[in-house]
Short mmCIF file of C-alpha atoms in Angstrom, two decimals:
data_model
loop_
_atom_site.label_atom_id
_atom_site.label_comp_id
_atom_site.label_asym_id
_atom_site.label_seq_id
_atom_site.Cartn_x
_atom_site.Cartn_y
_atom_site.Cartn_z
CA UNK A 1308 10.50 32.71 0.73
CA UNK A 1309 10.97 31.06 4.38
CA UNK A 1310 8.01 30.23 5.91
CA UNK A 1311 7.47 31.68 9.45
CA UNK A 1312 7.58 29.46 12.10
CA UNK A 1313 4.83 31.47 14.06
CA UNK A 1314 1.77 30.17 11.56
CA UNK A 1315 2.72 26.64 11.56
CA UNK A 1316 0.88 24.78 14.79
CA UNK A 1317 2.68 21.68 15.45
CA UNK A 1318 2.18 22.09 19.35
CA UNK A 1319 -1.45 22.11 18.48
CA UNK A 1320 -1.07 19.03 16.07
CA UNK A 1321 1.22 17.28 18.87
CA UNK A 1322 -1.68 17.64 21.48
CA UNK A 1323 -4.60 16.30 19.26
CA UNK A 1324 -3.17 12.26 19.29
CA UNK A 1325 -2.38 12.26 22.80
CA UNK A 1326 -5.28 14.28 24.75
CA UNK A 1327 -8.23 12.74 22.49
CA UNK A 1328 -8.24 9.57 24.53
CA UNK A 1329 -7.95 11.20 27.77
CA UNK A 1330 -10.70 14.05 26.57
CA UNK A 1331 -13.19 11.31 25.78
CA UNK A 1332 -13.26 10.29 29.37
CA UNK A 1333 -12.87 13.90 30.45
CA UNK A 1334 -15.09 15.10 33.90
CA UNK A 1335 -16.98 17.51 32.32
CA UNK A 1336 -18.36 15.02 30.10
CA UNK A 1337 -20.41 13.66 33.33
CA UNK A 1338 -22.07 16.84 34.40
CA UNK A 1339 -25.74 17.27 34.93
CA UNK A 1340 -26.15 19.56 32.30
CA UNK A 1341 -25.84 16.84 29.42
CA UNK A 1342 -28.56 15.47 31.02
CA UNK A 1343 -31.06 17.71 28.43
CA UNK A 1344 -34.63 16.12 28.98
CA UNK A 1345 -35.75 17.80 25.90
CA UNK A 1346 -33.05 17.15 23.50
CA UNK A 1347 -33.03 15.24 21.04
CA UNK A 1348 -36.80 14.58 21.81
CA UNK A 1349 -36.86 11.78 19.22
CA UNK A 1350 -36.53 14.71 16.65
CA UNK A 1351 -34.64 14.07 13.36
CA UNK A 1352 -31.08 15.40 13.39
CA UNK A 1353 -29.70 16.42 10.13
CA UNK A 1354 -25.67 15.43 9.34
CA UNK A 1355 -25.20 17.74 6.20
CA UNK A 1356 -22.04 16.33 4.11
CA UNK A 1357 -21.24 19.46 1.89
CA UNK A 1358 -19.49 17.32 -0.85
CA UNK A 1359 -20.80 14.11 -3.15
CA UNK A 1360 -21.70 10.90 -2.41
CA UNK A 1361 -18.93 8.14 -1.81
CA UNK A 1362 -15.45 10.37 -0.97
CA UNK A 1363 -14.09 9.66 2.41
CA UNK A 1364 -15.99 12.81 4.27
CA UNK A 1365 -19.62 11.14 3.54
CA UNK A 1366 -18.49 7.58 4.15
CA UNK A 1367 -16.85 7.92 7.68
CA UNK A 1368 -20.18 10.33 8.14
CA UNK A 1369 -22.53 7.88 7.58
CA UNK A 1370 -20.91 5.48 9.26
CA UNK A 1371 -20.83 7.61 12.91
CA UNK A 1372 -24.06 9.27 11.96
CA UNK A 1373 -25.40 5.50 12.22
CA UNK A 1374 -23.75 5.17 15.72
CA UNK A 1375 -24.87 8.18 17.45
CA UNK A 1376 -28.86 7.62 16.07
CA UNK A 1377 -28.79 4.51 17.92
CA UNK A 1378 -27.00 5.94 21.23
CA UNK A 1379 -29.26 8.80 21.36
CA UNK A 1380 -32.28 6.93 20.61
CA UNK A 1381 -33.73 8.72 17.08
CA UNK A 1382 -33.24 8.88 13.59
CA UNK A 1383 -29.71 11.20 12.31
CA UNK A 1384 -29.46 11.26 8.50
CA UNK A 1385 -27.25 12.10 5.75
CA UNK A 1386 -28.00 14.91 3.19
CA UNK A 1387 -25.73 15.91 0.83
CA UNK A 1388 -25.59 19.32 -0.05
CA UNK A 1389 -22.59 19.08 -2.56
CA UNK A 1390 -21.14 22.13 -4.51
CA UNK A 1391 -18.68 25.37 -4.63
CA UNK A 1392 -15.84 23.08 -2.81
CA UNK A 1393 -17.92 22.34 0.26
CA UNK A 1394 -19.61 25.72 1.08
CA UNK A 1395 -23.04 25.51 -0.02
CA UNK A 1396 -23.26 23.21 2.65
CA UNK A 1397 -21.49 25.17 5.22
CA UNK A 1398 -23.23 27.72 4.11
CA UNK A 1399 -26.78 26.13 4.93
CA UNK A 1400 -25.79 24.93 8.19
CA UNK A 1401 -24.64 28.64 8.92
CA UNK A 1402 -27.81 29.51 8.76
CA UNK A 1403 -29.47 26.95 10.58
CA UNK A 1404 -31.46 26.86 13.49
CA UNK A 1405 -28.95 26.51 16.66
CA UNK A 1406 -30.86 24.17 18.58
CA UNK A 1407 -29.00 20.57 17.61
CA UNK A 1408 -30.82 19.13 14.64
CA UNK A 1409 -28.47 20.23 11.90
CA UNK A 1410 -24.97 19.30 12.34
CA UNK A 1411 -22.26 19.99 9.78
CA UNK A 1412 -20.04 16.61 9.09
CA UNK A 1413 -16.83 18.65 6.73
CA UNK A 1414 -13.43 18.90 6.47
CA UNK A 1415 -10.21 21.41 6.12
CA UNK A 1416 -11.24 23.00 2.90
CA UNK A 1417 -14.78 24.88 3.49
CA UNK A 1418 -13.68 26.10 6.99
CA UNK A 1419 -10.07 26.83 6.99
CA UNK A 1420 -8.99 27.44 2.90
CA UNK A 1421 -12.07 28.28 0.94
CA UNK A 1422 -12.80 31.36 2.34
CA UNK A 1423 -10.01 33.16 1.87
CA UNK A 1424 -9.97 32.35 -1.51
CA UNK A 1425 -13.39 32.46 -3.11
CA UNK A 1426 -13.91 36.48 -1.68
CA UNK A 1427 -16.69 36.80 0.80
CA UNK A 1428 -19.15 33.84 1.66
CA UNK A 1429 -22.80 33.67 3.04
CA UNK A 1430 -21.18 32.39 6.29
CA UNK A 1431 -18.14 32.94 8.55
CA UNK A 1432 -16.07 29.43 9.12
CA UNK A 1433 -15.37 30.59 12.94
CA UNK A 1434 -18.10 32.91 14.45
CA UNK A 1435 -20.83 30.90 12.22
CA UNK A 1436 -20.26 27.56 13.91
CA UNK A 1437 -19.64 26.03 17.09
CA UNK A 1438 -16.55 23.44 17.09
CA UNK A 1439 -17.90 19.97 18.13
CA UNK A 1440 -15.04 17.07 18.08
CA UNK A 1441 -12.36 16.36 15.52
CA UNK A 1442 -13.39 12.95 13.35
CA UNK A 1443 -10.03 12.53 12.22
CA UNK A 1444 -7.45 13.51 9.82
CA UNK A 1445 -5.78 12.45 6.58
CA UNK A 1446 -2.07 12.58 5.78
CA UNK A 1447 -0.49 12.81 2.46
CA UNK A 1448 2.52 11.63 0.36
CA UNK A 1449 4.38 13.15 -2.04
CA UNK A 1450 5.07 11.02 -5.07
CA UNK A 1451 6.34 10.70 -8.10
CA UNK A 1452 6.62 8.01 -10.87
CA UNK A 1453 9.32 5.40 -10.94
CA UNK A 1454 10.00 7.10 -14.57
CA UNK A 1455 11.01 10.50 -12.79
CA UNK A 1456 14.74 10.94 -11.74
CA UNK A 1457 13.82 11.99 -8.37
CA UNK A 1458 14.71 10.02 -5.34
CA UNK A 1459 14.13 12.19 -2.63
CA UNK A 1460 12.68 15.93 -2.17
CA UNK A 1461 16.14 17.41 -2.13
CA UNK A 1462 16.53 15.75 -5.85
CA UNK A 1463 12.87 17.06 -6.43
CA UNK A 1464 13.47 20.81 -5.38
CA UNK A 1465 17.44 21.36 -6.98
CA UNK A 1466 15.67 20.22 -10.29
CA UNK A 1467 13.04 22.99 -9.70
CA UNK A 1468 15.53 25.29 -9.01
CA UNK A 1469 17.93 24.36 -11.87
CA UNK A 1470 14.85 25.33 -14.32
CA UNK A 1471 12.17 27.58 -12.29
CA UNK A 1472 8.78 26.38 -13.73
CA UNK A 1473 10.02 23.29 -15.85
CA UNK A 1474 8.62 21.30 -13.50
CA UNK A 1475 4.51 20.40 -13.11
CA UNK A 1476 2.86 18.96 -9.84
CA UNK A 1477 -1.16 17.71 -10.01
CA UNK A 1478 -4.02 18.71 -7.73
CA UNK A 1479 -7.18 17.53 -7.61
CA UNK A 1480 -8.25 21.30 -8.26
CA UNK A 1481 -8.00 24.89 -7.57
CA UNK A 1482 -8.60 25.56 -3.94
CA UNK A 1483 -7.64 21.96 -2.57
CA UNK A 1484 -5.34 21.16 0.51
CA UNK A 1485 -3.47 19.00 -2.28
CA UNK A 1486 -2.68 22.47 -4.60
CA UNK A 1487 -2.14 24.59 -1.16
CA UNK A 1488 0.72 21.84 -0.06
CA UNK A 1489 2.60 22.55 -3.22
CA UNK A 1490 1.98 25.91 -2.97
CA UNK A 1491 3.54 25.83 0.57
CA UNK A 1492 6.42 23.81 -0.81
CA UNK A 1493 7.52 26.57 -3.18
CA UNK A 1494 7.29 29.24 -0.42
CA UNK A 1495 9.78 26.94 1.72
CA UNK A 1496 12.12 26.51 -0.25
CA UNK A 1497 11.97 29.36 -3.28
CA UNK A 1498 11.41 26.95 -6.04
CA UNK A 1499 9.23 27.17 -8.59
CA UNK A 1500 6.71 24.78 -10.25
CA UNK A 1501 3.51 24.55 -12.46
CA UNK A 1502 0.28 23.56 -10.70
CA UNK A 1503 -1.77 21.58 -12.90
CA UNK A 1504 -5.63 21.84 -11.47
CA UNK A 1505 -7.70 18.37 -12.45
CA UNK A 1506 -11.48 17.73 -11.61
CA UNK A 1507 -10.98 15.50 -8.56
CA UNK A 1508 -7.76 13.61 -7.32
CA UNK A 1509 -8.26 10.62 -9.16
CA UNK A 1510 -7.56 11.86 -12.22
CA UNK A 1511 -4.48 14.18 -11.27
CA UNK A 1512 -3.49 10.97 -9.68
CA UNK A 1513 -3.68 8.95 -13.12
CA UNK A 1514 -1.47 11.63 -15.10
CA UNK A 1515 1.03 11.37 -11.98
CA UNK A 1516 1.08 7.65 -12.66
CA UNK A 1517 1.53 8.10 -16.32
CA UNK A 1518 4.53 10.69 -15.74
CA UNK A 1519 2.28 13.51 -17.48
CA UNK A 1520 3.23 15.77 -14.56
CA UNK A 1521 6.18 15.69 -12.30
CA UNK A 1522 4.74 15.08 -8.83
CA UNK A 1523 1.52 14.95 -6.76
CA UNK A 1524 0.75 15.59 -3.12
CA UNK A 1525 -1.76 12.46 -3.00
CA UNK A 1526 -3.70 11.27 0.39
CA UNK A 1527 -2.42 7.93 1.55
CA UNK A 1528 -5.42 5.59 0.89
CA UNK A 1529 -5.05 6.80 -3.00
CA UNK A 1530 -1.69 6.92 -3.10
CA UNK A 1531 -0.46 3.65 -0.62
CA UNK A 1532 -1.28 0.46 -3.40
CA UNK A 1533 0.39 2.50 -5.98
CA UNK A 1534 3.25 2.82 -3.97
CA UNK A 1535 3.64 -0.99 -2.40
CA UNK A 1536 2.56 -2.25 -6.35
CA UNK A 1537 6.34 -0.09 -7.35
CA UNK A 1538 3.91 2.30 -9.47
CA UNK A 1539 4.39 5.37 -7.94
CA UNK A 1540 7.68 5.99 -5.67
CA UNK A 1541 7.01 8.15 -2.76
CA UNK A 1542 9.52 10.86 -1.39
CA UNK A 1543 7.94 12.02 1.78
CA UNK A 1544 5.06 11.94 4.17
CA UNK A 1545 3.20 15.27 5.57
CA UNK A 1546 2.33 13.69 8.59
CA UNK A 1547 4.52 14.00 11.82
CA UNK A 1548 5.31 10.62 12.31
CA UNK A 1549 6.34 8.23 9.39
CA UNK A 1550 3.41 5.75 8.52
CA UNK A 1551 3.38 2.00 9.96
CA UNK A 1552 2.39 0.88 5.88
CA UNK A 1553 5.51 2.86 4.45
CA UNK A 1554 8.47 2.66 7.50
CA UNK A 1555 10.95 3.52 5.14
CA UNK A 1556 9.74 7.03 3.75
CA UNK A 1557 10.85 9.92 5.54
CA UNK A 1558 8.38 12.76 6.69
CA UNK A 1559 8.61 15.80 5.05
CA UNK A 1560 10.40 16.86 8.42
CA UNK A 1561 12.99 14.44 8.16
CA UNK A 1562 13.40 15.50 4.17
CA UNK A 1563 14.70 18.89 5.17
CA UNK A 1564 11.36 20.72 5.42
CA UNK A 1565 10.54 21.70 9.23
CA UNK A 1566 7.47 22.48 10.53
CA UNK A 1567 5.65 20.98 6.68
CA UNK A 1568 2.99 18.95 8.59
CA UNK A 1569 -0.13 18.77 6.59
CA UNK A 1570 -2.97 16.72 7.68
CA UNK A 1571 -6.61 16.97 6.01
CA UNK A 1572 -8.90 16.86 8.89
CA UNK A 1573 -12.81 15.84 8.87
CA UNK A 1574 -14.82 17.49 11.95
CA UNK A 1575 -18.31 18.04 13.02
CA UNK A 1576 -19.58 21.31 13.68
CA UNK A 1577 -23.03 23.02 14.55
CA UNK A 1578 -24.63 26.42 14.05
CA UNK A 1579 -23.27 29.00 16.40
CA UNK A 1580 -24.78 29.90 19.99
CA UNK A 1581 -26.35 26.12 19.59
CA UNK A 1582 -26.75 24.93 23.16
CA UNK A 1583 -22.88 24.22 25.63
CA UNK A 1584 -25.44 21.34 26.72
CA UNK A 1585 -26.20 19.83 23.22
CA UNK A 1586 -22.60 20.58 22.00
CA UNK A 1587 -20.59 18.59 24.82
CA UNK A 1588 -23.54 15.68 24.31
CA UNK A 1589 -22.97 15.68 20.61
CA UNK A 1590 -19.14 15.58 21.44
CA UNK A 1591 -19.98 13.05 24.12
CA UNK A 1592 -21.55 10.60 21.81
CA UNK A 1593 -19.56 10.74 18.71
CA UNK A 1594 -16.22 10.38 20.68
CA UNK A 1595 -17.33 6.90 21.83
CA UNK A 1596 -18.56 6.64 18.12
CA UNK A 1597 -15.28 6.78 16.79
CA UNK A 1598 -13.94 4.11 19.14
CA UNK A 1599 -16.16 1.33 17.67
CA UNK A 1600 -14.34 -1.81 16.00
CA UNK A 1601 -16.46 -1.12 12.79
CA UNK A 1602 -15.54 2.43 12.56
CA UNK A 1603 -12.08 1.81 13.45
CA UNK A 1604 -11.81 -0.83 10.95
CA UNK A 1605 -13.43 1.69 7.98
CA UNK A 1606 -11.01 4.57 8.67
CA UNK A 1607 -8.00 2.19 8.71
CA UNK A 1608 -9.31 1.29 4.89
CA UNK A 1609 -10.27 4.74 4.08
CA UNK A 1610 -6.56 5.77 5.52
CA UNK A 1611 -7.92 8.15 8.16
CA UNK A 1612 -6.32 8.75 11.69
CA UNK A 1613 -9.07 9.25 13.84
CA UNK A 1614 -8.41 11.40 16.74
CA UNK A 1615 -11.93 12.50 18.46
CA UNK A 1616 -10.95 14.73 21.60
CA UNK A 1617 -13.12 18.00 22.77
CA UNK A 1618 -14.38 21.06 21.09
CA UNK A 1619 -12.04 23.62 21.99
CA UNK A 1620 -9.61 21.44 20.53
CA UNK A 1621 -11.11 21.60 17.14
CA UNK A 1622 -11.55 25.21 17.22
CA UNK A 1623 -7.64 25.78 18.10
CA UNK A 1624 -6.91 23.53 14.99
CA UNK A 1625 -9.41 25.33 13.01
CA UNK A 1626 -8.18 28.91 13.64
CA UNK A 1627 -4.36 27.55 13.27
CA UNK A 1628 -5.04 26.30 10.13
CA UNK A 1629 -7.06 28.99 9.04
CA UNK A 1630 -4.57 31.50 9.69
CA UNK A 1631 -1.38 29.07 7.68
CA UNK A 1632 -3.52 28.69 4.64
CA UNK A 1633 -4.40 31.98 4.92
CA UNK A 1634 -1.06 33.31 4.29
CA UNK A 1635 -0.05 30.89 2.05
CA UNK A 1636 -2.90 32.08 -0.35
CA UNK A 1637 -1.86 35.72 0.44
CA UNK A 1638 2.04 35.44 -0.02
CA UNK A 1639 1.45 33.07 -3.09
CA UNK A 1640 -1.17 35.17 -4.90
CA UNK A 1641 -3.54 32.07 -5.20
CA UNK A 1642 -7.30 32.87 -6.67
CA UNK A 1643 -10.27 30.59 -7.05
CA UNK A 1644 -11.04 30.18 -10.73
#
């Protein structure tokens, strides 16, 4: 089936790049009520990471967790509450204390596709949280292995078509953005293909090398030294713009599919009704975070676009994304298992 236009928010996407620089220095940021004598109070602050150790979401945490404890004078650390694809610790943060000292460091998948399709949760990703600033975001590539016939998505999609689910694409599991972009594929263009759920990318990404499956939607840093080594060949890019590393590969765009802009985005949030005061300070301080030379140079390696910008900015992106996946999941049947 065609996608609807109306779901897809690449005005929203479009605005993000271009207004985060101008937000950081935005006038509101200099009122007098940021100026909140008893916040943080030399108080510990609390940056939950609802996922393991080591991925991409807990390193660029740490990292601007480490940034903002010095600029605001008091101790911010990491605990990882890992488990149910990220909502155990959403789901703690929920039900935290709105007053500032428990902030939620996630990404796309516990606030935008999880909940619509793991049934009812022990929080709601909008009304339980207050949006606090955009980290960054993660595009993918769709690749395939030098072995496969395919040269470009066109090649990719008639062969689906030619034999409706002959063809396999990898995941690092059920639920991920990496299933939901195939997923999307087949609704844009009515083909048909077998989704092949592994325990974590890296794996699903190993069977793409070896040819086991067909294709993979893969995020950049995994996918990029596979692709300039000749091991993997890569057909498109999710993101809007083609990628400096990889001028020659079209977006997804340019391969025939409009409006398929997919970006995996890491964001900060707290609990709802938590202080405007202590939410524009927190927004305030990690913004000029993100513009260190250290913490530009880590994203760069970790293949993260980091994009910063205000709250309501992340709460538009939230909602639009919410409401895609949302019918992707619907139209395509798609159940947690």
């Amino acid at each position: 089936m065609k996608t609807p236009k109306s779901f897809l928010p690449n005005p929203v996407r479009r605005q993000l790049v271009a207004a985060a620089g101008a937000a950081c220095l935005s006038p509101w940021l200099a009122q007098p009520a940021l100026a909140q004598s008893d916040w943080p109070a030399g108080k510990v602050i609390t940056w939950v990471v609802p996922y393991p150790p080591g991925g991409s979401t807990d390193v660029l945490g740490r990292n601007v967790a480490q940034r903002i404890s010095q600029t605001l004078a008091t101790n911010v650390i990491v605990d990882n509450k890992a488990g149910a694809t990220g909502t155990i610790g959403a789901a703690f943060v929920a039900k935290a204390a709105p007053d500032g000292y428990t902030l939620l460091g996630t990404s796309i998948g516990p606030q935008a596709i999880a909940p619509h399709l793991m049934g009812p949760l022990p929080y709601d990703p909008i009304a339980g949280f207050e949006p606090v600033v955009i980290l960054g975001t993660i595009p993918h590539m769709l690749v395939v292995a030098p072995s496969q016939p395919f040269k470009t998505v066109a090649d990719l999609v008639a062969a689906a078509k030619a034999q409706p689910g002959a063809l396999a694409f990898a995941s690092g599991g059920n639920g991920t953005i990496l299933q939901m972009q195939g997923e999307l594929l087949q609704q844009q263009t009515g083909a048909r293909f077998i989704h092949v759920p592994y325990k974590g990318d890296t794996p699903a990404l190993q069977d793409t090398l070896a040819g086991q499956v067909q294709f993979m939607f893969a995020p950049v840093a995994a996918a990029l030294p596979h692709v300039q080594a000749g091991k993997l060949r890569a057909l498109a890019v999710t993101s809007a713009q083609r990628l400096k590393a990889l001028p020659d590969v079209p977006t997804m765009g340019e391969a025939g599919l409009r409006d398929f802009v997919v970006e995996q985005w890491q964001a900060v949030f707290v609990p709802a009704k938590t202080p405007a005061a202590i939410v524009q300070r927190l927004n305030q301080e990690i913004n000029q975070a993100l513009k260190d030379p250290a913490v530009v140079a880590l994203a760069e390696r970790l293949g993260v676009t980091l994009v910063g910008g205000t709250p309501q900015q992340l709460g538009e992106l939230q909602k639009a994304d919410s409401a895609k996946w949302a019918k992707v999941i619907r139209d395509g049947g798609i159940k947690a298992e």
